[in-house]
PDB file of C-alpha atoms in Angstrom:
ATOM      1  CA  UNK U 249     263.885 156.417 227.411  1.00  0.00           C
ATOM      2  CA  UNK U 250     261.060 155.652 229.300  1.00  0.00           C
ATOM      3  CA  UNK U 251     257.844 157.990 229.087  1.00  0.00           C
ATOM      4  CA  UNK U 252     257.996 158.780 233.118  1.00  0.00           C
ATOM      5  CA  UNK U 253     260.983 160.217 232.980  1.00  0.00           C
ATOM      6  CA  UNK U 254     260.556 162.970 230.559  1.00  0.00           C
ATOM      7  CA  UNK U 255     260.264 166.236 231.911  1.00  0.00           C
ATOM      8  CA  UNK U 256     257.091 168.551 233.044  1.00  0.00           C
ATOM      9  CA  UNK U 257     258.638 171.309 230.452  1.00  0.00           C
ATOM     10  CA  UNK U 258     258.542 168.867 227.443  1.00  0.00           C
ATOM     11  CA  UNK U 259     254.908 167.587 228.187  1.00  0.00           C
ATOM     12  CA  UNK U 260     253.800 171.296 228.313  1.00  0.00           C
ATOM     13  CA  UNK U 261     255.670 172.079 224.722  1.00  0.00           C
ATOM     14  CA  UNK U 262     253.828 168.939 223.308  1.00  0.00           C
ATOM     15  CA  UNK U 263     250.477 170.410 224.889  1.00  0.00           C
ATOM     16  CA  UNK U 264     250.873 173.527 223.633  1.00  0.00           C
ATOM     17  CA  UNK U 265     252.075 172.594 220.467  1.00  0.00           C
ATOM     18  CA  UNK U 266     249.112 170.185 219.832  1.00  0.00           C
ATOM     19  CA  UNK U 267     246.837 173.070 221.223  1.00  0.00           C
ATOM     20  CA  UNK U 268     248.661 175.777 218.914  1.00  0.00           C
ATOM     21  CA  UNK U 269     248.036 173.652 215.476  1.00  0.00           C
ATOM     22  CA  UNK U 270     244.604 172.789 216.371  1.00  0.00           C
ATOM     23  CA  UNK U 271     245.811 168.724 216.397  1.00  0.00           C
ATOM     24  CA  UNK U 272     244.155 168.646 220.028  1.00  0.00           C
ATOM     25  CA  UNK U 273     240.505 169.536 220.538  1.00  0.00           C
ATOM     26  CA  UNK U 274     239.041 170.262 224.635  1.00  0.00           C
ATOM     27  CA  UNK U 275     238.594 166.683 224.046  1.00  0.00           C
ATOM     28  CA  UNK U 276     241.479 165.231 223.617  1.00  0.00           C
ATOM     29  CA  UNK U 277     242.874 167.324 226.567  1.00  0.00           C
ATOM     30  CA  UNK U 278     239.727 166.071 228.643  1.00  0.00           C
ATOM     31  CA  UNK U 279     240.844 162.695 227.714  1.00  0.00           C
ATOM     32  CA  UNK U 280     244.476 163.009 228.584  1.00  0.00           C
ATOM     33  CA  UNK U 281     243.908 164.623 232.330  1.00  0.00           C
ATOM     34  CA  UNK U 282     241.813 161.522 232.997  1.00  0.00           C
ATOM     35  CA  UNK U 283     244.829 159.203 231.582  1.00  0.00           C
ATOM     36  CA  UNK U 284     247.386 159.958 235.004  1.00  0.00           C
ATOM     37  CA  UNK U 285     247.367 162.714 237.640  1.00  0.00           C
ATOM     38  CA  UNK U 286     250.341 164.240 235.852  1.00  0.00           C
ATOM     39  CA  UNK U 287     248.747 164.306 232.515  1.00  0.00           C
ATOM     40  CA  UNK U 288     245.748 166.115 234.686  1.00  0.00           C
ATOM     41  CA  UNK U 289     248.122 168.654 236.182  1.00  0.00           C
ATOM     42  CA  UNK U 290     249.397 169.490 232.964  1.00  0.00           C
ATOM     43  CA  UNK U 291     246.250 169.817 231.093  1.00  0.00           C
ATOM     44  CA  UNK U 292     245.007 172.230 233.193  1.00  0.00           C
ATOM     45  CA  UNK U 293     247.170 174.809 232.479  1.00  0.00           C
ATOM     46  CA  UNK U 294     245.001 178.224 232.009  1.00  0.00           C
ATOM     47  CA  UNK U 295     247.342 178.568 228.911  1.00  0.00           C
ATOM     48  CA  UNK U 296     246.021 175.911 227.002  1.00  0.00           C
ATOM     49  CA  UNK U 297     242.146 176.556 227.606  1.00  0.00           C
ATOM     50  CA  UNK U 298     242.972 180.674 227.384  1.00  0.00           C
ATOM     51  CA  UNK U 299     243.916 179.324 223.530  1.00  0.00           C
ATOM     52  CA  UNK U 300     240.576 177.004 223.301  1.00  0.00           C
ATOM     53  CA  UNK U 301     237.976 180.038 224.507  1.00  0.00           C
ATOM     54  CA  UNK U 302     239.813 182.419 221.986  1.00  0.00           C
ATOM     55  CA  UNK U 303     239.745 180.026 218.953  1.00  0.00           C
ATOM     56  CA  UNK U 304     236.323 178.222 219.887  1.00  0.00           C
ATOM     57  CA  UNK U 305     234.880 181.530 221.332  1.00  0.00           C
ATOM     58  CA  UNK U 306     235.719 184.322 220.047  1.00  0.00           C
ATOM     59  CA  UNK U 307     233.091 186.764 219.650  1.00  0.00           C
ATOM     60  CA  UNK U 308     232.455 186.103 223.674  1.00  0.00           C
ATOM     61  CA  UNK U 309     233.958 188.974 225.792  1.00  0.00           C
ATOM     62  CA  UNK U 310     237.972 188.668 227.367  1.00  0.00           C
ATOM     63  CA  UNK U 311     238.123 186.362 230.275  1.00  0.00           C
ATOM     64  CA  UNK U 312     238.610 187.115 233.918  1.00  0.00           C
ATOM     65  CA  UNK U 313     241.283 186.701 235.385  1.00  0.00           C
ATOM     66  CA  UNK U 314     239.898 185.886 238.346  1.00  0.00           C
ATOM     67  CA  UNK U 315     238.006 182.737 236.778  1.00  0.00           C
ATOM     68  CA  UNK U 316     240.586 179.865 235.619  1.00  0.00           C
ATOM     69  CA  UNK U 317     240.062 179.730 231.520  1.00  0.00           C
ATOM     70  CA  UNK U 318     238.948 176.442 231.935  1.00  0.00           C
ATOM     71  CA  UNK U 319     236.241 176.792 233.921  1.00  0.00           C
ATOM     72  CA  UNK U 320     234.972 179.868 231.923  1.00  0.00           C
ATOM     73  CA  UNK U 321     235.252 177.625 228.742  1.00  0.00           C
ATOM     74  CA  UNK U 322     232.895 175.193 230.542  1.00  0.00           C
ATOM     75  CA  UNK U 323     230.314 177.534 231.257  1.00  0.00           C
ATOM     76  CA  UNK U 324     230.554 179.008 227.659  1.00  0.00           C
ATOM     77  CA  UNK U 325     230.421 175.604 225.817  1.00  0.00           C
ATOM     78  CA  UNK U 326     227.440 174.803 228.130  1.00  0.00           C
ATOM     79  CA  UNK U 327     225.547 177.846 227.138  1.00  0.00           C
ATOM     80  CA  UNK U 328     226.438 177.077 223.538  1.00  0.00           C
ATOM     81  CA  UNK U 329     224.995 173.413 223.783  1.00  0.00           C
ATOM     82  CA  UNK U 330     221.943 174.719 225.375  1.00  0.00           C
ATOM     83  CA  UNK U 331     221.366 177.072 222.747  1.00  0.00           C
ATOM     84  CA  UNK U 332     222.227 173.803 219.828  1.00  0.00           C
ATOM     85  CA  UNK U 333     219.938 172.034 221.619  1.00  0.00           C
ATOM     86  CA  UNK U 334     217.270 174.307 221.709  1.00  0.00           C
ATOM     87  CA  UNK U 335     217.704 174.465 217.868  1.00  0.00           C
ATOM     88  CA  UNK U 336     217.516 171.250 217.037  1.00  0.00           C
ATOM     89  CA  UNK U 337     214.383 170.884 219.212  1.00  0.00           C
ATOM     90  CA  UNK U 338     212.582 173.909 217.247  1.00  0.00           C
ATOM     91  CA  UNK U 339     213.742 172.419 213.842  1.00  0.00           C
ATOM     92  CA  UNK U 340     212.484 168.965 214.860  1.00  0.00           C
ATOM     93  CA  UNK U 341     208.960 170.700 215.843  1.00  0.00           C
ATOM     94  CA  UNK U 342     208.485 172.401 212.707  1.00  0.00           C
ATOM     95  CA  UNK U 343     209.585 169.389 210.151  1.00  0.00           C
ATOM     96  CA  UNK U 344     206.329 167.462 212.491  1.00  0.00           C
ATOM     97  CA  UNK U 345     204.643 170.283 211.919  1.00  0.00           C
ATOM     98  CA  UNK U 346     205.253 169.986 208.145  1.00  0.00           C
ATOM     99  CA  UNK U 347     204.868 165.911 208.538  1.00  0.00           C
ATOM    100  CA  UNK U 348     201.375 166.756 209.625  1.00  0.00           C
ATOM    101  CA  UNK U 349     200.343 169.113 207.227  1.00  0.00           C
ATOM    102  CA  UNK U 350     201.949 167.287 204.485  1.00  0.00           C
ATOM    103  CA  UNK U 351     199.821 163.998 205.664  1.00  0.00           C
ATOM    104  CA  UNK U 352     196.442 165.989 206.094  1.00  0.00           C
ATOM    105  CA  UNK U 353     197.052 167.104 202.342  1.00  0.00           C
ATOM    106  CA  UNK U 354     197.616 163.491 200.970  1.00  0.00           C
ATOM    107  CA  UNK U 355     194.329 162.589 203.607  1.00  0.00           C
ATOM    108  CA  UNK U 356     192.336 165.489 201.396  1.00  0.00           C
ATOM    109  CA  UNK U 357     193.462 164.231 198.189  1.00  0.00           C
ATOM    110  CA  UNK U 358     192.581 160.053 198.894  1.00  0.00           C
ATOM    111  CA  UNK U 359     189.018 161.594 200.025  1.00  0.00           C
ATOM    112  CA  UNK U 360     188.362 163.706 196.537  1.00  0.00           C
ATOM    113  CA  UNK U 361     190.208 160.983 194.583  1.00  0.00           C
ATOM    114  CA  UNK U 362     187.609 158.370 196.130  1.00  0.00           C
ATOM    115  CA  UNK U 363     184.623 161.222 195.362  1.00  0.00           C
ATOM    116  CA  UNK U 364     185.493 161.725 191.983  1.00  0.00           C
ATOM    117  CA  UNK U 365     186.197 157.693 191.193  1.00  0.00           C
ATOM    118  CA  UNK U 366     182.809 156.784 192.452  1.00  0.00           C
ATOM    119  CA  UNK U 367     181.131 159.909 190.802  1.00  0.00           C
ATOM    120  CA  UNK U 368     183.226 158.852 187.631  1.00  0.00           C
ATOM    121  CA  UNK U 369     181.340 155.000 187.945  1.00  0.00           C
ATOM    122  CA  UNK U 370     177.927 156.273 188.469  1.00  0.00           C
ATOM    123  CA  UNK U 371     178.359 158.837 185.447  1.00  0.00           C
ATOM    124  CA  UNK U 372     179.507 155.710 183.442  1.00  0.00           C
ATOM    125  CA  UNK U 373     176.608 153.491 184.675  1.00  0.00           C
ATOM    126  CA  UNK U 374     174.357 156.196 183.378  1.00  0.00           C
ATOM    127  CA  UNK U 375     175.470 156.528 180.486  1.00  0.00           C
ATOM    128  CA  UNK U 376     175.611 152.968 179.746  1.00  0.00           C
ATOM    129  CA  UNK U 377     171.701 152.644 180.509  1.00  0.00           C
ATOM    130  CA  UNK U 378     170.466 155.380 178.490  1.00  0.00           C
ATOM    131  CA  UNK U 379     173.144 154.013 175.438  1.00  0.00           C
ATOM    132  CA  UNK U 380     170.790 150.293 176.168  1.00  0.00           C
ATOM    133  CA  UNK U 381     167.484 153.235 175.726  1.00  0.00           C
ATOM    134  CA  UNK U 382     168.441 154.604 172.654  1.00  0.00           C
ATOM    135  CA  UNK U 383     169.288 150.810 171.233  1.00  0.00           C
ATOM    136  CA  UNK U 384     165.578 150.123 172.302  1.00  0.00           C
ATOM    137  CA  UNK U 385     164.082 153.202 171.034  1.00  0.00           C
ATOM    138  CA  UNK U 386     166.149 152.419 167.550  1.00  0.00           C
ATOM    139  CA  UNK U 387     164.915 148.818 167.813  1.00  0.00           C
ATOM    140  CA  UNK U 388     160.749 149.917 168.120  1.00  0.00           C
ATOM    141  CA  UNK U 389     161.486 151.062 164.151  1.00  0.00           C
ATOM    142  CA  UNK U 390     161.393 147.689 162.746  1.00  0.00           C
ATOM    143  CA  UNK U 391     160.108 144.187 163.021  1.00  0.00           C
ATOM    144  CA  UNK U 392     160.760 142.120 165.927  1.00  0.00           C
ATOM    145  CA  UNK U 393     158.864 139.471 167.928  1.00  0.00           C
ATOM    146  CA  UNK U 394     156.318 141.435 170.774  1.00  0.00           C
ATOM    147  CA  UNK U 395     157.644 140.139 173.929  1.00  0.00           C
ATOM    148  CA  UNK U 396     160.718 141.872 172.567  1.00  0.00           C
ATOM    149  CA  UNK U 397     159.362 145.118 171.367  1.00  0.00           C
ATOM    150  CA  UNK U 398     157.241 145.106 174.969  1.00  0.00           C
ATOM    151  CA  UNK U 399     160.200 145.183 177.368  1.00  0.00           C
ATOM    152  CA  UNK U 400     161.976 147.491 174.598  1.00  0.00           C
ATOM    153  CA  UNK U 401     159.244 149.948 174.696  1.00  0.00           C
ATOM    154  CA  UNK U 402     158.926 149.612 178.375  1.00  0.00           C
ATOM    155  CA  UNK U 403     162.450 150.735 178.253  1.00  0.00           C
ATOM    156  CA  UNK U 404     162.046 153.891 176.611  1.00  0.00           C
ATOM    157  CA  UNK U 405     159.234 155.024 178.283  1.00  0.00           C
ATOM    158  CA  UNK U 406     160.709 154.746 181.812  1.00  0.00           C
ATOM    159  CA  UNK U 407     163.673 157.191 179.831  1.00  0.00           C
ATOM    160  CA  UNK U 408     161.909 160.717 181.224  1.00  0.00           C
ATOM    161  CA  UNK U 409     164.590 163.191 179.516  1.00  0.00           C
ATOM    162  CA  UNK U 410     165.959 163.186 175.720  1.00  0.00           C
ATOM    163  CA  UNK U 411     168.355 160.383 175.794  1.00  0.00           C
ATOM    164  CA  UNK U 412     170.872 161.837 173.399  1.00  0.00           C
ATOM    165  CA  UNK U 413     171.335 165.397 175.079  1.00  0.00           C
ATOM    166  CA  UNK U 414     172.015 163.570 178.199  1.00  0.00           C
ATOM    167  CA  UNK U 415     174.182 161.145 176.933  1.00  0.00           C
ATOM    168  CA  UNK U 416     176.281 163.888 175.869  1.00  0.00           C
ATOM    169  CA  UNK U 417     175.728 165.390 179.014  1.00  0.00           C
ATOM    170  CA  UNK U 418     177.704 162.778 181.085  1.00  0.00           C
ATOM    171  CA  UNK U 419     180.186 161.964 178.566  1.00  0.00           C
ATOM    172  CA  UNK U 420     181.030 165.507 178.941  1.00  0.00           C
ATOM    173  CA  UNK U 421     181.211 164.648 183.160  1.00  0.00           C
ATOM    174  CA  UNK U 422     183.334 161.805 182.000  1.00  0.00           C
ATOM    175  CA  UNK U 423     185.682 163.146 180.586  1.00  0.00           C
ATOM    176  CA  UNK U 424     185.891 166.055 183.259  1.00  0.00           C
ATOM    177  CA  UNK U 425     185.976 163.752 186.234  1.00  0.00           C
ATOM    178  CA  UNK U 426     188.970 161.690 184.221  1.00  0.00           C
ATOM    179  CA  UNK U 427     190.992 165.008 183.696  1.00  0.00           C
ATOM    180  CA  UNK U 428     190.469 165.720 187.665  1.00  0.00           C
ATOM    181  CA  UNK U 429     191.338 162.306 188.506  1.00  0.00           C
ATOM    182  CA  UNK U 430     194.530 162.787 186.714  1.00  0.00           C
ATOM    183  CA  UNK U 431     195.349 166.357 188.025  1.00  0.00           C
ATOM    184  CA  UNK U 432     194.647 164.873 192.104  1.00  0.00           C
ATOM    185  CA  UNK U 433     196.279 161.857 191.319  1.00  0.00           C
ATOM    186  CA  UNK U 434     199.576 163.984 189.935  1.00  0.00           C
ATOM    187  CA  UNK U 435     199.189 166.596 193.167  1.00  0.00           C
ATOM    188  CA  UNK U 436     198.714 163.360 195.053  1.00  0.00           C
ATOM    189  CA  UNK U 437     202.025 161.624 194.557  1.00  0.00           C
ATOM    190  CA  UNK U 438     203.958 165.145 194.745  1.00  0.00           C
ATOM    191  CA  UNK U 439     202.346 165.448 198.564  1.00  0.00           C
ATOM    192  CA  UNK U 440     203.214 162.505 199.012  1.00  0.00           C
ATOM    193  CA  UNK U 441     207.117 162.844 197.651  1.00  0.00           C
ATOM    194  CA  UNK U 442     207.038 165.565 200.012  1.00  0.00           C
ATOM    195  CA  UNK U 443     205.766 163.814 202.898  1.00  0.00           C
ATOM    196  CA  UNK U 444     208.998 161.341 202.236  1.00  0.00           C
ATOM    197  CA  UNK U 445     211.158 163.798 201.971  1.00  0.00           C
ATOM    198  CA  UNK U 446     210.001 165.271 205.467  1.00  0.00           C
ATOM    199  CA  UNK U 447     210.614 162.330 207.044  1.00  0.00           C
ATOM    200  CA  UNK U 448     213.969 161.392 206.394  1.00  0.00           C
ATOM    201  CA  UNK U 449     214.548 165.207 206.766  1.00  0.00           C
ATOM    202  CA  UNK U 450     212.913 164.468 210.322  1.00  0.00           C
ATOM    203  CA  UNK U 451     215.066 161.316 210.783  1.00  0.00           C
ATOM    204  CA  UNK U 452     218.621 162.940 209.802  1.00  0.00           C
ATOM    205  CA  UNK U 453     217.417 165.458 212.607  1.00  0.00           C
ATOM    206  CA  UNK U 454     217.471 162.986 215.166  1.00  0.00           C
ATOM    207  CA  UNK U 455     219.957 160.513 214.416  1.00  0.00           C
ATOM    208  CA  UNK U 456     223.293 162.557 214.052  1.00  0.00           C
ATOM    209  CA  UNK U 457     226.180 160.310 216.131  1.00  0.00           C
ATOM    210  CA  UNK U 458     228.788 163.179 216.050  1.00  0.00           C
ATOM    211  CA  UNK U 459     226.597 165.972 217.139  1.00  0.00           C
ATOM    212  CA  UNK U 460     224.476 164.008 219.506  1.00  0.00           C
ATOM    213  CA  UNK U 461     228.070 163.289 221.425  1.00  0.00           C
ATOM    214  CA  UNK U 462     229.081 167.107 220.895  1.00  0.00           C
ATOM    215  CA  UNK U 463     225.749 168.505 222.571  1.00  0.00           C
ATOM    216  CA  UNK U 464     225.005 165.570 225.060  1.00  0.00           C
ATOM    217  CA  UNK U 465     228.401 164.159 225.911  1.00  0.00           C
ATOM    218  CA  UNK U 466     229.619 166.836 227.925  1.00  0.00           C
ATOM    219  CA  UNK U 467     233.435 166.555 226.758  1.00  0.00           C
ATOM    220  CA  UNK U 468     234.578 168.901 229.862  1.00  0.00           C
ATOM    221  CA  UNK U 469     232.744 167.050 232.195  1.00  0.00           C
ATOM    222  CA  UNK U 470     235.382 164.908 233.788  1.00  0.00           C
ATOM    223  CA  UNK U 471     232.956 162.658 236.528  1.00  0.00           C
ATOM    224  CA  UNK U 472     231.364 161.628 232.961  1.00  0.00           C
ATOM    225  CA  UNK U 473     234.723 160.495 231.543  1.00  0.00           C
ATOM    226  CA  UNK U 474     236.034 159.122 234.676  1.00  0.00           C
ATOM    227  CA  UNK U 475     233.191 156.314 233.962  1.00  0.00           C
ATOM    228  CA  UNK U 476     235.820 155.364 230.735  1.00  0.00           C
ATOM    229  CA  UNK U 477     239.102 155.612 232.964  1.00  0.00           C
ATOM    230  CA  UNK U 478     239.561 151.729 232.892  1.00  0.00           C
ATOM    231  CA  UNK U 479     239.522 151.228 228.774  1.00  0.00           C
ATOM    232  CA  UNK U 480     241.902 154.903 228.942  1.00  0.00           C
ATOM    233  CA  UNK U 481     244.426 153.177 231.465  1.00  0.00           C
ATOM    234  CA  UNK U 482     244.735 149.992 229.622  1.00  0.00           C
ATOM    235  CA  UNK U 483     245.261 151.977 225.965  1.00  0.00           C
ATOM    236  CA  UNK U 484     247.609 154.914 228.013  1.00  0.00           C
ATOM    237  CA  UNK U 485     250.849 153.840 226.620  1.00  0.00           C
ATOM    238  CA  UNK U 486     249.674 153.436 223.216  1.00  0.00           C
ATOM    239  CA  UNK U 487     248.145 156.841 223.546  1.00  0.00           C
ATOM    240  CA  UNK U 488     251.475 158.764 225.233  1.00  0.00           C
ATOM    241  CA  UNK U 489     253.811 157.525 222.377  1.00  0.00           C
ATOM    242  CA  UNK U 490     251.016 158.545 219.643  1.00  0.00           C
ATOM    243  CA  UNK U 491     251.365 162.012 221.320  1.00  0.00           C
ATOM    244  CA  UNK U 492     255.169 161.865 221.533  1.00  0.00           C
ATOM    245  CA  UNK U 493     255.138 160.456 217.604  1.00  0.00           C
ATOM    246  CA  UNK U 494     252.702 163.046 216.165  1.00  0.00           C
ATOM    247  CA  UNK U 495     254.406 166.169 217.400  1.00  0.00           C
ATOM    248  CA  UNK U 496     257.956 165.233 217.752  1.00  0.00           C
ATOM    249  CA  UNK U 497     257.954 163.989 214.304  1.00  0.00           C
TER     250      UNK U 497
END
């Protein structure tokens, strides 16, 4: 029996039928009235989209009945992808915002991290020069050849504060600049976790293929799908007998 010749009343059932069970989305029946000028006809029935702006819509106030359903159903989803879109755009300016603060932080902790390093070198230079003064001042105690005990003594006089309190002075700094090394380096890498984190939050916000079609694509607007009528024609038979197959069992 060839697909032509079955009648308008059957195509409606199958509409309403795949618009009843939720097995057709506005999509699908966007797709079929683009497929022939009967399919059109028929998919435009105010029944089917009255069933679409309850079940997609339905804290929106009744219809009038002056307005086809369609057309209100257009207007509704467009004010609903406006509002998605506005969304998305507000949730991608504060995970920037949070990619920003996030890289000032890490910026702040490779500055203090460098200040405490090179205060952490100096500290040890110190004390390694006043550790080669008390070895010299130890050394003027007992015998040793003069040109020795000259640039020893030379040493220690050049020392003008009591080596040992100040070595244990800035082995005292030592050991406080290591233990804020570690703590900066620790908040460090957490900031910068973070910072990662935002990213491919950031990046998941603006790559997402089904919901990029859903607010851009426009499914009801049919001069946007006429652009794929070609590829539709040549797959149209294949596509009426998967409708005739999936609800005529």
């Amino acid at each position: 029996m060839a697909m032509t010749s079955l009648p308008d009343e059957l195509w409606t059932r199958i509409l309403e039928i795949g618009v009843q069970s939720r097995g057709f989305t506005y999509k699908d029946l966007c797709c079929l009235s683009i497929s022939s000028r009967r399919l059109r006809r028929l998919s435009n029935d105010d029944s089917l989209w009255s069933h679409f702006l309850s079940s997609d819509f339905p804290l929106y106030p009744s219809a009038s009945p002056l307005v086809s359903s369609k057309s209100i159903y257009k207007l509704r989803f467009e004010k609903v992808r406006e509002k998605r879109i506005a969304a998305q755009r507000r949730a991608l300016l504060r995970k920037e915002s949070q990619i920003a603060e996030h890289s000032r932080k890490i910026r702040e902790f490779e500055n203090r991290l460098a200040e405490e390093t090179s205060k952490m070198k100096a500290t040890l230079s110190e004390v390694s020069n006043l550790r080669k003064v008390r070895e010299a001042s130890v050394a003027l105690n007992v015998w040793q050849p003069e040109v020795v005990r000259g640039r020893h003594k030379e040493l220690v006089e050049q020392s003008v504060v009591p080596v040992e309190s100040r070595v244990n002075t800035l082995e005292m700094e030592f050991k406080v600049c290591k233990q804020q090394i570690l703590v900066l380096k620790k908040a460090y890498n957490d900031e910068k976790q973070r910072l990662d984190t935002a990213k491919e939050e950031l990046s998941s916000l603006k790559y997402h293929p089904l919901q990029n079609q859903e607010l851009v694509g426009g499914g009801l607007d049919e001069s946007h799908a006429n652009i794929k009528t070609k590829k539709l024609k040549r797959s149209r038979k294949w596509k009426r007998h998967g409708v005739i197959f999936s609800f005529l069992g």
